[in-house]
XYZ file of C-alpha atoms in Angstrom:
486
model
C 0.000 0.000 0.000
C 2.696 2.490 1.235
C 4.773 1.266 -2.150
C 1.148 2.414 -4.208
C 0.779 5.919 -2.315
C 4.829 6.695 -3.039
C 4.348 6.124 -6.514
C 0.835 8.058 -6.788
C 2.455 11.119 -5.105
C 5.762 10.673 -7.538
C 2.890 10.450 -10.280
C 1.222 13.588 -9.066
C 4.457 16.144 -8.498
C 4.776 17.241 -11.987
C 0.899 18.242 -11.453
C 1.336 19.689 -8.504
C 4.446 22.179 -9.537
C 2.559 23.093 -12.876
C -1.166 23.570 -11.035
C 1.205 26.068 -8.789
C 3.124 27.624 -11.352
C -0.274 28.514 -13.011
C -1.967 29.562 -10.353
C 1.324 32.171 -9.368
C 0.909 33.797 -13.078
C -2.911 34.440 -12.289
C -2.329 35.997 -9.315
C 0.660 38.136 -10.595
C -1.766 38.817 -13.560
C -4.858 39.958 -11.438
C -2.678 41.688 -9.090
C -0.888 43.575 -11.972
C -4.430 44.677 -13.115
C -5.644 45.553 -9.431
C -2.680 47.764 -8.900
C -0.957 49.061 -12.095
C -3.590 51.195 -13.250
C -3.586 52.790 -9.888
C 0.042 54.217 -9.368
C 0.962 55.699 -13.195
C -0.724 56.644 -16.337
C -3.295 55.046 -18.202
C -0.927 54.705 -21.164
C 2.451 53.387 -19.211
C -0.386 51.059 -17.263
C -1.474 49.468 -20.759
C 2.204 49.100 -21.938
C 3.290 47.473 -18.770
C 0.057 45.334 -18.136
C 0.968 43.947 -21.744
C 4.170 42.633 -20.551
C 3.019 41.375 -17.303
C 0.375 39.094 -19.313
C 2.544 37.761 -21.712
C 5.581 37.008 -19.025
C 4.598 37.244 -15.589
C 7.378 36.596 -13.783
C 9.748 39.251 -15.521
C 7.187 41.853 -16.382
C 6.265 42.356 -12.241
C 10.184 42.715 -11.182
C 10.709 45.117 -13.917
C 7.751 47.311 -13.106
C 8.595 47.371 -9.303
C 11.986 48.358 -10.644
C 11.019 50.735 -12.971
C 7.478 51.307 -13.217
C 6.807 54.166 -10.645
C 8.606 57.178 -11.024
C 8.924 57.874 -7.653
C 11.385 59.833 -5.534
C 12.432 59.214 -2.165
C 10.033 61.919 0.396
C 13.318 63.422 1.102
C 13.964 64.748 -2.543
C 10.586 65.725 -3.115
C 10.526 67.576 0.499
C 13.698 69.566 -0.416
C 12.334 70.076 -3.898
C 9.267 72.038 -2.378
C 11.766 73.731 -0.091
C 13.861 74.976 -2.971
C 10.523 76.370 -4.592
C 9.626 78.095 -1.592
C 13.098 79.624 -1.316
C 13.391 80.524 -4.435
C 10.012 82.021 -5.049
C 11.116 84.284 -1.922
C 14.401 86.021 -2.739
C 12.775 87.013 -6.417
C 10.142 89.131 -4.271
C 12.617 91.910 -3.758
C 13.646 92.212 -7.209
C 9.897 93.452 -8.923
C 11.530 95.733 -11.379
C 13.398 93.086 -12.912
C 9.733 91.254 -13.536
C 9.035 91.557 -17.502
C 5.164 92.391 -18.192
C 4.178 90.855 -21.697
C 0.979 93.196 -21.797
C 2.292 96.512 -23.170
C 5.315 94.889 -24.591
C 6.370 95.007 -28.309
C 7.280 91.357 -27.969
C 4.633 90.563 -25.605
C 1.981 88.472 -27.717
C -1.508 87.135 -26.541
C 0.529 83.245 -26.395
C 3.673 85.389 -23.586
C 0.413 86.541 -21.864
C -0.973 83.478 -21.028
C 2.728 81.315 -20.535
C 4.342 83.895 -18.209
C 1.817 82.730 -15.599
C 2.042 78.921 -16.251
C 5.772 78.679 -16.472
C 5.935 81.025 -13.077
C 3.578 78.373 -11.191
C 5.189 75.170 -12.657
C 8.569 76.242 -12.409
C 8.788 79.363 -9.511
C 10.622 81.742 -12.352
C 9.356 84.951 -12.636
C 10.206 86.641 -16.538
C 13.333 88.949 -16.450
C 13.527 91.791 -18.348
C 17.462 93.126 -19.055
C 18.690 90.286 -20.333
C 20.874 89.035 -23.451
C 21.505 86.080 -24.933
C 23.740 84.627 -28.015
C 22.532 81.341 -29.727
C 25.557 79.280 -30.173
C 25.122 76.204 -32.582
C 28.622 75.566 -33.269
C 29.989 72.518 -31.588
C 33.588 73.533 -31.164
C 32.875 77.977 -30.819
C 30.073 76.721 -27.697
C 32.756 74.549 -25.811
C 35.702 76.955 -26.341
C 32.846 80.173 -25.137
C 32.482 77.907 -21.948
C 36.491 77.253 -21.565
C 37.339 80.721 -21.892
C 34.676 82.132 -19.210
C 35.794 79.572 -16.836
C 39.529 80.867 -17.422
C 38.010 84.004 -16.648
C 36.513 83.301 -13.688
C 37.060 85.251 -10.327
C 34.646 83.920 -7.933
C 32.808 80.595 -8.756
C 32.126 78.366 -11.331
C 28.851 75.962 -11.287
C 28.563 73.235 -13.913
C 25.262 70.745 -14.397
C 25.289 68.545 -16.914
C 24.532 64.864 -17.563
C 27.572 63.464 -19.517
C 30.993 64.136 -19.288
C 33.340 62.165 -21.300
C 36.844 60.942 -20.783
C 37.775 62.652 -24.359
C 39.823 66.015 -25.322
C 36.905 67.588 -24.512
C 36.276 66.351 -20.769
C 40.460 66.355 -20.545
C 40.090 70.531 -21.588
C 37.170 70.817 -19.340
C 38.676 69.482 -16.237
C 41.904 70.965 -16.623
C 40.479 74.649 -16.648
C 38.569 73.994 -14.033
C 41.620 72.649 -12.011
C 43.651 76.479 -13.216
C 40.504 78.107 -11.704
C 40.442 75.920 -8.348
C 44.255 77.226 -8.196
C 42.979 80.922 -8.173
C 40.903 80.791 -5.602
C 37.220 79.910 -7.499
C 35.159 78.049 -6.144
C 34.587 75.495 -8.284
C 31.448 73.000 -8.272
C 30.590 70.720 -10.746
C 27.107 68.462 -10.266
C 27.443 65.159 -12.745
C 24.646 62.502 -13.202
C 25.890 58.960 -12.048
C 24.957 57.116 -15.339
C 25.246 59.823 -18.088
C 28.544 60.662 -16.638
C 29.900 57.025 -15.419
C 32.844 57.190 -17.668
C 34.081 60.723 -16.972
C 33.728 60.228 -13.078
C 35.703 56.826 -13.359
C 38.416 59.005 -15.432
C 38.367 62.448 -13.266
C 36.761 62.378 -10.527
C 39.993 61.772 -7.701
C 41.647 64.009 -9.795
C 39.173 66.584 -9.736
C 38.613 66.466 -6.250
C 42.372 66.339 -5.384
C 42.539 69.934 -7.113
C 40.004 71.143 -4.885
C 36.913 71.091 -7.268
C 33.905 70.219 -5.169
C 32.383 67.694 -7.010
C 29.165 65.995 -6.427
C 27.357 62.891 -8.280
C 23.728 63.140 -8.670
C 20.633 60.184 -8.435
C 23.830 57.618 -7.173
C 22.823 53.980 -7.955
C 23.557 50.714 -6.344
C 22.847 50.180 -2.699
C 21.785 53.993 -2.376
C 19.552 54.163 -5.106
C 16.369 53.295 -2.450
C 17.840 57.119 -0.875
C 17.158 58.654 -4.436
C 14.463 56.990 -6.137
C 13.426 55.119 -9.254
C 16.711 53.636 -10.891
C 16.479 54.826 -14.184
C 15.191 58.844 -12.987
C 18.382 60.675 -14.127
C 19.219 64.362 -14.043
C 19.303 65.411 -18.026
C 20.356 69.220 -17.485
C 22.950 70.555 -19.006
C 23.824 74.082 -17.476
C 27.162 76.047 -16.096
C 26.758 79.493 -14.114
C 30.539 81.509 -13.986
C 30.725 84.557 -11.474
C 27.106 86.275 -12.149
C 28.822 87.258 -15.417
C 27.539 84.449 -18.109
C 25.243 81.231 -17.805
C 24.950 78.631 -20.561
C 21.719 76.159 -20.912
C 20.941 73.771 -24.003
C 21.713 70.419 -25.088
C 25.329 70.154 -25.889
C 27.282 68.121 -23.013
C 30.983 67.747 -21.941
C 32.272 65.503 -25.056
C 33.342 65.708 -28.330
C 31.273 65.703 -30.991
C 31.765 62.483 -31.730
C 31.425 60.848 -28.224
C 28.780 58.106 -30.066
C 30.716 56.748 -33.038
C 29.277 57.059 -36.162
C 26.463 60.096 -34.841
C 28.312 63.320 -35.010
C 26.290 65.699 -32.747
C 24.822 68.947 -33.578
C 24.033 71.361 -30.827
C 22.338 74.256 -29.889
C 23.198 76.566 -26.508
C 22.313 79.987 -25.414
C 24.930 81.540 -23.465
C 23.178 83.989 -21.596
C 23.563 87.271 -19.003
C 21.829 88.967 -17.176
C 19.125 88.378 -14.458
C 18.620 85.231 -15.537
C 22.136 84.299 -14.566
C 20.876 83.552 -10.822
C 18.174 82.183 -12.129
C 20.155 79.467 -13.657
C 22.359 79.554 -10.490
C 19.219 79.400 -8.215
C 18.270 75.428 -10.522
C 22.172 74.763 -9.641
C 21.571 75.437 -6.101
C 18.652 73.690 -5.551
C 19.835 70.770 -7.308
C 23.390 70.797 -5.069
C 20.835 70.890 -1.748
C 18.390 68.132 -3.048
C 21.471 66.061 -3.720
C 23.724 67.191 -0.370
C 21.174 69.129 2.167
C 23.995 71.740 1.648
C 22.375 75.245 1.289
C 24.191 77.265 -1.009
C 23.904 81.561 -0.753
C 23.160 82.247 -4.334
C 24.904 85.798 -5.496
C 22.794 88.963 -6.142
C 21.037 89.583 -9.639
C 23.703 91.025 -11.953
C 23.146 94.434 -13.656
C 20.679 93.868 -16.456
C 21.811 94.136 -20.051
C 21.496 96.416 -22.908
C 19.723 94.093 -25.169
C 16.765 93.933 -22.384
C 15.598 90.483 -23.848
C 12.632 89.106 -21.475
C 13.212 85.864 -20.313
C 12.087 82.911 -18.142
C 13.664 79.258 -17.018
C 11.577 76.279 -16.801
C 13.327 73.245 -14.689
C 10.943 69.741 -14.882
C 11.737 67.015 -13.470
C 9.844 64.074 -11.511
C 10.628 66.137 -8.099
C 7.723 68.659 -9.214
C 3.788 67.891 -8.711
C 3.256 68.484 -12.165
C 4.508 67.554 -15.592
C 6.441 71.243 -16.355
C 8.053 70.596 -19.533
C 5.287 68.508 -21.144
C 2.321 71.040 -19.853
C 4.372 73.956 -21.110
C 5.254 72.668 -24.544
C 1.599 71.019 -25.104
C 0.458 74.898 -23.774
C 2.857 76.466 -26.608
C 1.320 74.264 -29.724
C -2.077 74.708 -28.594
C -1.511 78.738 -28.484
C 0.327 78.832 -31.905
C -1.253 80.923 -34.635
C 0.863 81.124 -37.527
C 3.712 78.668 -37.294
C 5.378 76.325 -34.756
C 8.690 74.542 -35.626
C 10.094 71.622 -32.726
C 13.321 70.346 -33.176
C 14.517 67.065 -31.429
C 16.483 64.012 -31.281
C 13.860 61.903 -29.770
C 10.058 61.910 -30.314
C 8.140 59.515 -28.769
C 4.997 61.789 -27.389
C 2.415 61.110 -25.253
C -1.399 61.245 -26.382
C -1.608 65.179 -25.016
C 1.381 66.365 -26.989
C 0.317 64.074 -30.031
C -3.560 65.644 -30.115
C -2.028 69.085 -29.469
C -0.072 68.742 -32.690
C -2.333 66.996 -34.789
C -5.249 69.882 -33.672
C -2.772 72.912 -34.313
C -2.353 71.573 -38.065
C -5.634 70.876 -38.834
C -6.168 74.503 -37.439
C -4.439 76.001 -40.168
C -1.225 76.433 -38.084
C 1.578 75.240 -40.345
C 3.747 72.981 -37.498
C 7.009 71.647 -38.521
C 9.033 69.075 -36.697
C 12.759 68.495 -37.648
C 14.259 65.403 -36.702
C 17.340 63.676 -37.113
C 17.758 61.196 -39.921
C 20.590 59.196 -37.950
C 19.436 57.811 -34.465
C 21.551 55.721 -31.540
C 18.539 54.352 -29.918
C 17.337 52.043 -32.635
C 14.182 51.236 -29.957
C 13.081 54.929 -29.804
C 13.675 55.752 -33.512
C 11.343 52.785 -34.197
C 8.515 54.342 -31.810
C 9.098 57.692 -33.584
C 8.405 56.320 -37.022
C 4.797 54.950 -35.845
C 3.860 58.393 -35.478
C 4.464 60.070 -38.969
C 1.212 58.173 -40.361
C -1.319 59.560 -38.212
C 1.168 63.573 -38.350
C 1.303 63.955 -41.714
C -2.518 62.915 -42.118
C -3.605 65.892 -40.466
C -0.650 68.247 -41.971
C 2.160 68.570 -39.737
C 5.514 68.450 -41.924
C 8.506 66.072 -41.004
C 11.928 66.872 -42.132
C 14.768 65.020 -41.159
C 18.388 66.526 -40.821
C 20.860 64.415 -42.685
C 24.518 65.207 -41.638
C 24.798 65.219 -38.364
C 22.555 63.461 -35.193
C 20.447 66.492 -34.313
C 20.674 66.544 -30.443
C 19.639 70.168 -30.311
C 16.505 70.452 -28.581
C 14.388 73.818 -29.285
C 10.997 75.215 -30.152
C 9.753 78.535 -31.550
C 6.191 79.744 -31.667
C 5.293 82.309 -34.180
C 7.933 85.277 -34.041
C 7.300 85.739 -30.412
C 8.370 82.824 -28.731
C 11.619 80.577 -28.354
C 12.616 77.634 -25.884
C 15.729 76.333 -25.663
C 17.233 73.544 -23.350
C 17.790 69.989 -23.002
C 13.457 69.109 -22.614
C 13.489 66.219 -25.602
C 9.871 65.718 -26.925
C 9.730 62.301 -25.678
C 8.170 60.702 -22.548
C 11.376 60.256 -20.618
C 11.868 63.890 -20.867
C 7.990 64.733 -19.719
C 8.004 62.589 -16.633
C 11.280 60.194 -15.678
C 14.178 63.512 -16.447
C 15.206 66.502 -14.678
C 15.243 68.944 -17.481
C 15.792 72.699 -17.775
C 14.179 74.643 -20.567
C 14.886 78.679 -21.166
C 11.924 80.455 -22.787
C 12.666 84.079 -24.987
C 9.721 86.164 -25.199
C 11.711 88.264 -28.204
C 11.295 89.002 -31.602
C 15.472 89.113 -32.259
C 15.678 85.724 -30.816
C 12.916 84.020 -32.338
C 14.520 85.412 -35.776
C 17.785 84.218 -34.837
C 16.237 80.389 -34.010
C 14.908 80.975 -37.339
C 18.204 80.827 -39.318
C 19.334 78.079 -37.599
C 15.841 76.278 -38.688
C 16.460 76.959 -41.687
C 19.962 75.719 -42.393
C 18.754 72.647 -40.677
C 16.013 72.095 -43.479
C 18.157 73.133 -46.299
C 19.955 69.523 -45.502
C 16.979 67.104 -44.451
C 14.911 65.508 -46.199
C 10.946 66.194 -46.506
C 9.109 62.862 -45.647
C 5.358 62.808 -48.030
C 2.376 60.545 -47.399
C 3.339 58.842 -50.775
C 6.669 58.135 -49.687
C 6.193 56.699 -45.988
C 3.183 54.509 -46.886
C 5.011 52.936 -49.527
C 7.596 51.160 -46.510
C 7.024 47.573 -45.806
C 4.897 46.347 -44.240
C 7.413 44.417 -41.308
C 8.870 47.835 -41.158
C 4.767 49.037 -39.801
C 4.858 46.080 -37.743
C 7.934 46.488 -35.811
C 6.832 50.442 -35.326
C 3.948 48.810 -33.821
C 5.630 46.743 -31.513
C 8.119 49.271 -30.571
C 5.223 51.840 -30.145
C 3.879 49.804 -27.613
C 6.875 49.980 -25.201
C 6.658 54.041 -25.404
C 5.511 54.436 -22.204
C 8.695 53.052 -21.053
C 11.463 54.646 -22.915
């Protein structure tokens, strides 16, 4: 009898394991369903409910690893401390607030943004300030190089890569000349973006008495910063309260991706919005160290009196800044809207926003890069030309170089420059900085550089793109489907 029951039960196992093994991918399955929808959008909820039904037991690790954005209480606290703070030391300075009603530049579109972008971001618009758009690779890096040679007091530096190149070798070395003088040098890196640089200089660096600090740190204290793949994507530098640069170009060469030749745009600024861009630096060194820094009084304002306005994003913030502000800027267009970026994988706001400003008569071009180095992303991107050129939009796509340069402008009135990609990472998973120009000069200025980008891409027709295979539609299907979490 015993002999009977042993070999029943050995009979049975398999059953047993397989009964439990199904019954485990139900309840991951229902669970996934039950909670999911709950803690993220409905969009990133249908992309990651897809890959928890198909495989259960990978899809839930990955989306308690990377599903949530969420930051730690402590960031977010200081965040909200650094907005109240900030929002505080502009009170004083009311004459340098710019007024778009009454303004030559000041259009009905700078009427209604100058109050979103101040209660997203905390930024009052400056008046007094100037600003040179710089899309030369080599001419930005050596402006940068030779203000931190010239610096007497401090030099701040954000940015997300740096690179153990000629370039990151010519950065580090003038800020070591100017940590000699006396500056105070301080240079905030992300941990991923800039792995290889802070492997190559960071002892060095710090040896020379450059205060350097890594941001969103991963590995055992990533649970003290928050989601693993949040990064900081800024790319700014403050020196003395003389000059401040913002855009998309980082510390590398031009060829720090082999075969994808960046192109660039940066606007070194001055003015007011110097400590504005020093106040984002400050409150990122305090979210990152609890260090306080005393940012410097507001420089004399400039001759060229362009108004201005930052706008930092980031997951940190209770709302979506940088996708609320550019979906805001399409839907006020009037005449013509041209975005220019790397990566576009939008969400179903910016997409509507779009497709409703060209069937309003509002002639919207996007520029895009030809060349791509995230072959997952530029397969999203294509899915989207279909439904864009349907309702009018026009797609060009810049041949020689990768187009990194991230910028906007909005009928002759309005520019925005930065390092805010039109892609969902940027909306919701980066901390981004964006610099809006309510001026006429500028937006004229962002115009050539429009243009020369379209006088080497290529136009993409209806007739064209639905001639493409049809596995080429299929895989931007399948790639679409994982946009949510790009």
């Amino acid at each position: 009898m015993n002999s009977l029951l042993h070999q029943f039960a050995d009979w049975a196992a398999p059953f047993s394991t397989g009964v439990w093994l199904l019954a485990l991918d139900w309840v991951i399955r229902l669970a996934a369903l039950l909670w999911i929808p709950t803690r993220t959008t409905p969009a990133a909820a249908r992309s990651w409910l897809l890959l928890v039904g198909f495989l259960p037991l990978v899809g839930l690790p990955l989306y308690l690893l990377f599903g949530h954005p969420w930051l730690s209480r402590e960031r977010v606290r200081r965040q909200a401390l650094a907005s109240e703070v900030i929002r505080a030391e502009q009170a004083p300075h009311g004459a340098l607030r710019w007024s778009p009603s009454g303004s030559p530049d000041g259009s009905g579109a700078a009427v209604e943004m100058v109050p979103l972008v101040e209660r997203l971001g905390d930024f009052m618009p400056t008046h007094g300030n100037a600003v040179e758009l710089l899309d030369d690779y080599d001419a930005s890096l050596r402006a940068l190089l030779i203000d931190i040679d010239g610096a007497r007091e401090r030099a701040h530096l954000l940015y997300y890569l740096l690179f153990d190149d000629a370039v990151g070798e010519a950065v580090c070395q003038a800020l070591e000349r100017a940590a000699a003088r006396g500056v105070h040098c301080r240079l905030l890196l992300d941990a991923v973006g800039a792995k290889r640089g802070l492997k190559h200089y960071a002892r060095r660096l710090r040896a020379a008495g450059v205060d350097l600090q890594v941001m969103l740190p991963g590995g055992l204290r990533w649970r003290r910063s928050g989601r693993m793949d949040l990064r900081n994507h800024r790319k700014l530098a403050v020196i003395d309260s003389g000059a401040g640069y913002v855009g998309s170009q980082n510390l590398a060469d031009a060829m720090f991706v082999r075969g994808f030749p960046n192109r660039e745009l940066v606007a070194r600024v001055q003015g007011p919005v110097v400590a504005h861009l020093e106040g984002v630096f400050a409150s990122d060194w305090y979210i990152e160290t609890g260090e306080r820094l005393q940012v410097k009084p507001v420089p004399v304002s400039s001759d060229a009196n362009v108004a201005m306005q930052l706008l930092p994003s980031g997951p940190a913030y209770p709302f979506g800044n940088a996708r609320d502000t550019v979906n805001a800027l399409i839907h006020l267009a009037r005449h013509r809207i041209v975005l220019t970026t790397p990566y576009f994988v939008p969400d179903d706001a910016t997409l509507s926003a779009l497709r409703i400003a060209a069937l309003s008569g509002v002639e919207v071009q996007l520029i895009l890069s030809a060349s791509n180095n995230q072959r997952l992303t530029a397969w999203a991107q294509d899915s989207y030309y279909d439904e864009l050129l349907a309702s009018g939009v026009r797609i060009a796509l810049y041949r020689p170089h990768f187009l990194h340069a991230k910028h906007l402008s909005v009928d002759d009135d309005i520019a925005l420059v930065g390092s805010i990609n039109l892609d969902i990472r940027s909306f919701a998973l980066n901390a981004e900085i964006g610099l809006l120009c309510y001026d006429r000069e500028v937006v004229a200025r962002m115009r050539e550089v429009e243009a020369d980008y379209l006088a080497d891409a290529d136009t993409v027709t209806m007739e064209q793109w639905r001639r493409r295979p049809a596995w080429r539609r299929s895989r931007e299907g399948i790639a679409r489907l994982a946009d949510s979490l790009m």
